[in-house]
Amino acid sequence: MLLHIPDVLSCEQIAQMRAVLDAADWTDGRETVGAQGAQVKRNQQLPEASPLRRQLGEAVLAALARSPLYHAAALPLRTLPPRFNRYQGGGQYGFHVDGAVMALSGDAQLRSDVSCTLFLSEPDEYDGGELIVNDTYGEHEVKLPAGDLIVYPSSSLHRVAPVTRGARVASFFWVQSLIRDDSRRRLLFELDASIQRLTQTGADAAALLQLTGVYHNLLRQWAET
Ligand code: NI
């Protein structure tokens, strides 16, 4: 499921993040990928150990915590601390699949089920830089306003097109979902959305209760923790 979640960050939050990011020290993005990714990745990242990365990452997580749509779509169990990247001067990331298992702090690991990109540049600040996701329904091009998030399956083949003018700044992170399977996660998301709409439009309370029970019992059957 490819889902656009608008307005995760406010204009003030974006302006504050961009002010510090534009003045930050960036490093070669190839430092954080395996051999497959290193061959096709041409961008910059905030260093993994940088206090700024940690601080801004926490701000992104706090913003996500306020988004019911994000929670309904991702059903997050574990989240990799958000990272930040910048593409400019022809920078790009060729077709790749994200690593399946990633290290968290300590001995913990995360299985990547859901990939997330939070755009921090406005589309008119740069040319190119589309996130291109290949799924079973074909190729999708994504270029969103600053503050908006795209959520897509980590199993998909995807790339970032070359940035030929300006700079594309974004935050990105991976989520291990309660629901490993993308099609099951989508069913739960659609069921949740229809329950919300029925609630808002004053549907029969007993039927709503039954449907809500179906949602939770499906989640109970499918959730892995
Ligand atoms: Ni990727």
PDB file of N, CA and C in Angstrom, residues 50-94:
ATOM      1  N   SER A  50      25.353  11.743  14.980  1.00  0.00           N
ATOM      2  CA  SER A  50      25.236  13.174  15.229  1.00  0.00           C
ATOM      3  C   SER A  50      24.092  13.485  16.199  1.00  0.00           C
ATOM      4  N   PRO A  51      24.362  14.305  17.227  1.00  0.00           N
ATOM      5  CA  PRO A  51      23.299  14.686  18.175  1.00  0.00           C
ATOM      6  C   PRO A  51      22.128  15.373  17.468  1.00  0.00           C
ATOM      7  N   LEU A  52      22.434  16.098  16.391  1.00  0.00           N
ATOM      8  CA  LEU A  52      21.380  16.771  15.630  1.00  0.00           C
ATOM      9  C   LEU A  52      20.423  15.749  15.004  1.00  0.00           C
ATOM     10  N   ARG A  53      20.998  14.662  14.462  1.00  0.00           N
ATOM     11  CA  ARG A  53      20.157  13.624  13.869  1.00  0.00           C
ATOM     12  C   ARG A  53      19.217  13.049  14.930  1.00  0.00           C
ATOM     13  N   ARG A  54      19.758  12.815  16.115  1.00  0.00           N
ATOM     14  CA  ARG A  54      18.932  12.241  17.193  1.00  0.00           C
ATOM     15  C   ARG A  54      17.820  13.209  17.585  1.00  0.00           C
ATOM     16  N   GLN A  55      18.189  14.472  17.722  1.00  0.00           N
ATOM     17  CA  GLN A  55      17.217  15.490  18.156  1.00  0.00           C
ATOM     18  C   GLN A  55      16.099  15.678  17.114  1.00  0.00           C
ATOM     19  N   LEU A  56      16.485  15.791  15.851  1.00  0.00           N
ATOM     20  CA  LEU A  56      15.469  15.974  14.807  1.00  0.00           C
ATOM     21  C   LEU A  56      14.652  14.695  14.624  1.00  0.00           C
ATOM     22  N   GLY A  57      15.309  13.548  14.764  1.00  0.00           N
ATOM     23  CA  GLY A  57      14.602  12.270  14.661  1.00  0.00           C
ATOM     24  C   GLY A  57      13.516  12.155  15.715  1.00  0.00           C
ATOM     25  N   GLU A  58      13.833  12.617  16.936  1.00  0.00           N
ATOM     26  CA  GLU A  58      12.826  12.570  18.003  1.00  0.00           C
ATOM     27  C   GLU A  58      11.657  13.505  17.693  1.00  0.00           C
ATOM     28  N   ALA A  59      11.965  14.631  17.062  1.00  0.00           N
ATOM     29  CA  ALA A  59      10.884  15.558  16.678  1.00  0.00           C
ATOM     30  C   ALA A  59       9.978  14.909  15.625  1.00  0.00           C
ATOM     31  N   VAL A  60      10.572  14.148  14.700  1.00  0.00           N
ATOM     32  CA  VAL A  60       9.766  13.453  13.686  1.00  0.00           C
ATOM     33  C   VAL A  60       8.881  12.398  14.360  1.00  0.00           C
ATOM     34  N   LEU A  61       9.463  11.631  15.286  1.00  0.00           N
ATOM     35  CA  LEU A  61       8.673  10.591  15.977  1.00  0.00           C
ATOM     36  C   LEU A  61       7.528  11.218  16.775  1.00  0.00           C
ATOM     37  N   ALA A  62       7.787  12.373  17.398  1.00  0.00           N
ATOM     38  CA  ALA A  62       6.734  13.048  18.171  1.00  0.00           C
ATOM     39  C   ALA A  62       5.602  13.501  17.246  1.00  0.00           C
ATOM     40  N   ALA A  63       5.975  13.967  16.048  1.00  0.00           N
ATOM     41  CA  ALA A  63       4.951  14.397  15.079  1.00  0.00           C
ATOM     42  C   ALA A  63       4.130  13.195  14.617  1.00  0.00           C
ATOM     43  N   LEU A  64       4.787  12.063  14.387  1.00  0.00           N
ATOM     44  CA  LEU A  64       4.072  10.851  13.951  1.00  0.00           C
ATOM     45  C   LEU A  64       3.091  10.386  15.024  1.00  0.00           C
ATOM     46  N   ALA A  65       3.491  10.559  16.286  1.00  0.00           N
ATOM     47  CA  ALA A  65       2.637  10.112  17.392  1.00  0.00           C
ATOM     48  C   ALA A  65       1.302  10.854  17.390  1.00  0.00           C
ATOM     49  N   ARG A  66       1.273  12.042  16.743  1.00  0.00           N
ATOM     50  CA  ARG A  66       0.035  12.825  16.701  1.00  0.00           C
ATOM     51  C   ARG A  66      -0.786  12.541  15.442  1.00  0.00           C
ATOM     52  N   SER A  67      -0.386  11.543  14.637  1.00  0.00           N
ATOM     53  CA  SER A  67      -1.086  11.273  13.374  1.00  0.00           C
ATOM     54  C   SER A  67      -1.852   9.947  13.417  1.00  0.00           C
ATOM     55  N   PRO A  68      -3.161   9.996  13.635  1.00  0.00           N
ATOM     56  CA  PRO A  68      -3.947   8.748  13.663  1.00  0.00           C
ATOM     57  C   PRO A  68      -3.896   8.016  12.320  1.00  0.00           C
ATOM     58  N   LEU A  69      -3.813   8.761  11.218  1.00  0.00           N
ATOM     59  CA  LEU A  69      -3.771   8.142   9.891  1.00  0.00           C
ATOM     60  C   LEU A  69      -2.497   7.308   9.728  1.00  0.00           C
ATOM     61  N   TYR A  70      -1.371   7.853  10.205  1.00  0.00           N
ATOM     62  CA  TYR A  70      -0.110   7.110  10.136  1.00  0.00           C
ATOM     63  C   TYR A  70      -0.212   5.808  10.936  1.00  0.00           C
ATOM     64  N   HIS A  71      -0.768   5.887  12.133  1.00  0.00           N
ATOM     65  CA  HIS A  71      -0.875   4.684  12.976  1.00  0.00           C
ATOM     66  C   HIS A  71      -1.798   3.644  12.358  1.00  0.00           C
ATOM     67  N   ALA A  72      -2.900   4.105  11.769  1.00  0.00           N
ATOM     68  CA  ALA A  72      -3.839   3.175  11.137  1.00  0.00           C
ATOM     69  C   ALA A  72      -3.186   2.487   9.937  1.00  0.00           C
ATOM     70  N   ALA A  73      -2.324   3.213   9.219  1.00  0.00           N
ATOM     71  CA  ALA A  73      -1.715   2.661   8.005  1.00  0.00           C
ATOM     72  C   ALA A  73      -0.526   1.758   8.313  1.00  0.00           C
ATOM     73  N   ALA A  74       0.322   2.174   9.260  1.00  0.00           N
ATOM     74  CA  ALA A  74       1.575   1.441   9.500  1.00  0.00           C
ATOM     75  C   ALA A  74       1.445   0.406  10.610  1.00  0.00           C
ATOM     76  N   LEU A  75       0.535   0.588  11.542  1.00  0.00           N
ATOM     77  CA  LEU A  75       0.413  -0.271  12.720  1.00  0.00           C
ATOM     78  C   LEU A  75       1.808  -0.585  13.281  1.00  0.00           C
ATOM     79  N   PRO A  76       2.533   0.466  13.692  1.00  0.00           N
ATOM     80  CA  PRO A  76       3.944   0.290  14.034  1.00  0.00           C
ATOM     81  C   PRO A  76       4.167  -0.508  15.324  1.00  0.00           C
ATOM     82  N   LEU A  77       5.148  -1.402  15.265  1.00  0.00           N
ATOM     83  CA  LEU A  77       5.596  -2.119  16.462  1.00  0.00           C
ATOM     84  C   LEU A  77       6.941  -1.547  16.905  1.00  0.00           C
ATOM     85  N   ARG A  78       7.869  -1.432  15.968  1.00  0.00           N
ATOM     86  CA  ARG A  78       9.192  -0.854  16.236  1.00  0.00           C
ATOM     87  C   ARG A  78       9.532   0.086  15.086  1.00  0.00           C
ATOM     88  N   THR A  79      10.243   1.171  15.401  1.00  0.00           N
ATOM     89  CA  THR A  79      10.608   2.162  14.381  1.00  0.00           C
ATOM     90  C   THR A  79      12.093   2.464  14.472  1.00  0.00           C
ATOM     91  N   LEU A  80      12.759   2.436  13.335  1.00  0.00           N
ATOM     92  CA  LEU A  80      14.173   2.817  13.319  1.00  0.00           C
ATOM     93  C   LEU A  80      14.261   4.330  13.532  1.00  0.00           C
ATOM     94  N   PRO A  81      15.183   4.815  14.400  1.00  0.00           N
ATOM     95  CA  PRO A  81      15.294   6.268  14.576  1.00  0.00           C
ATOM     96  C   PRO A  81      15.447   6.955  13.210  1.00  0.00           C
ATOM     97  N   PRO A  82      14.616   7.962  12.932  1.00  0.00           N
ATOM     98  CA  PRO A  82      14.640   8.599  11.617  1.00  0.00           C
ATOM     99  C   PRO A  82      16.014   9.152  11.240  1.00  0.00           C
ATOM    100  N   ARG A  83      16.321   9.024   9.950  1.00  0.00           N
ATOM    101  CA  ARG A  83      17.555   9.568   9.382  1.00  0.00           C
ATOM    102  C   ARG A  83      17.182  10.697   8.431  1.00  0.00           C
ATOM    103  N   PHE A  84      18.216  11.421   7.983  1.00  0.00           N
ATOM    104  CA  PHE A  84      17.975  12.581   7.112  1.00  0.00           C
ATOM    105  C   PHE A  84      18.926  12.516   5.923  1.00  0.00           C
ATOM    106  N   ASN A  85      18.392  12.783   4.734  1.00  0.00           N
ATOM    107  CA  ASN A  85      19.265  12.775   3.566  1.00  0.00           C
ATOM    108  C   ASN A  85      19.036  14.004   2.684  1.00  0.00           C
ATOM    109  N   ARG A  86      20.021  14.221   1.816  1.00  0.00           N
ATOM    110  CA  ARG A  86      19.969  15.369   0.902  1.00  0.00           C
ATOM    111  C   ARG A  86      20.510  14.934  -0.458  1.00  0.00           C
ATOM    112  N   TYR A  87      19.741  15.227  -1.492  1.00  0.00           N
ATOM    113  CA  TYR A  87      20.165  14.972  -2.872  1.00  0.00           C
ATOM    114  C   TYR A  87      20.322  16.309  -3.560  1.00  0.00           C
ATOM    115  N   GLN A  88      21.468  16.490  -4.234  1.00  0.00           N
ATOM    116  CA  GLN A  88      21.684  17.710  -5.022  1.00  0.00           C
ATOM    117  C   GLN A  88      22.765  17.420  -6.060  1.00  0.00           C
ATOM    118  N   GLY A  89      22.931  18.342  -7.031  1.00  0.00           N
ATOM    119  CA  GLY A  89      24.001  18.189  -8.020  1.00  0.00           C
ATOM    120  C   GLY A  89      23.979  16.865  -8.755  1.00  0.00           C
ATOM    121  N   GLY A  90      22.803  16.404  -9.172  1.00  0.00           N
ATOM    122  CA  GLY A  90      22.706  15.134  -9.899  1.00  0.00           C
ATOM    123  C   GLY A  90      22.587  13.923  -8.994  1.00  0.00           C
ATOM    124  N   GLY A  91      22.589  14.140  -7.677  1.00  0.00           N
ATOM    125  CA  GLY A  91      22.481  13.020  -6.726  1.00  0.00           C
ATOM    126  C   GLY A  91      21.229  12.202  -6.968  1.00  0.00           C
ATOM    127  N   GLN A  92      21.338  10.882  -6.778  1.00  0.00           N
ATOM    128  CA  GLN A  92      20.209   9.983  -7.015  1.00  0.00           C
ATOM    129  C   GLN A  92      20.442   8.688  -6.246  1.00  0.00           C
ATOM    130  N   TYR A  93      19.425   7.851  -6.263  1.00  0.00           N
ATOM    131  CA  TYR A  93      19.564   6.518  -5.646  1.00  0.00           C
ATOM    132  C   TYR A  93      18.867   5.564  -6.616  1.00  0.00           C
ATOM    133  N   GLY A  94      19.662   4.734  -7.303  1.00  0.00           N
ATOM    134  CA  GLY A  94      19.102   3.834  -8.319  1.00  0.00           C
ATOM    135  C   GLY A  94      18.217   2.762  -7.701  1.00  0.00           C
TER     136      GLY A  94
END
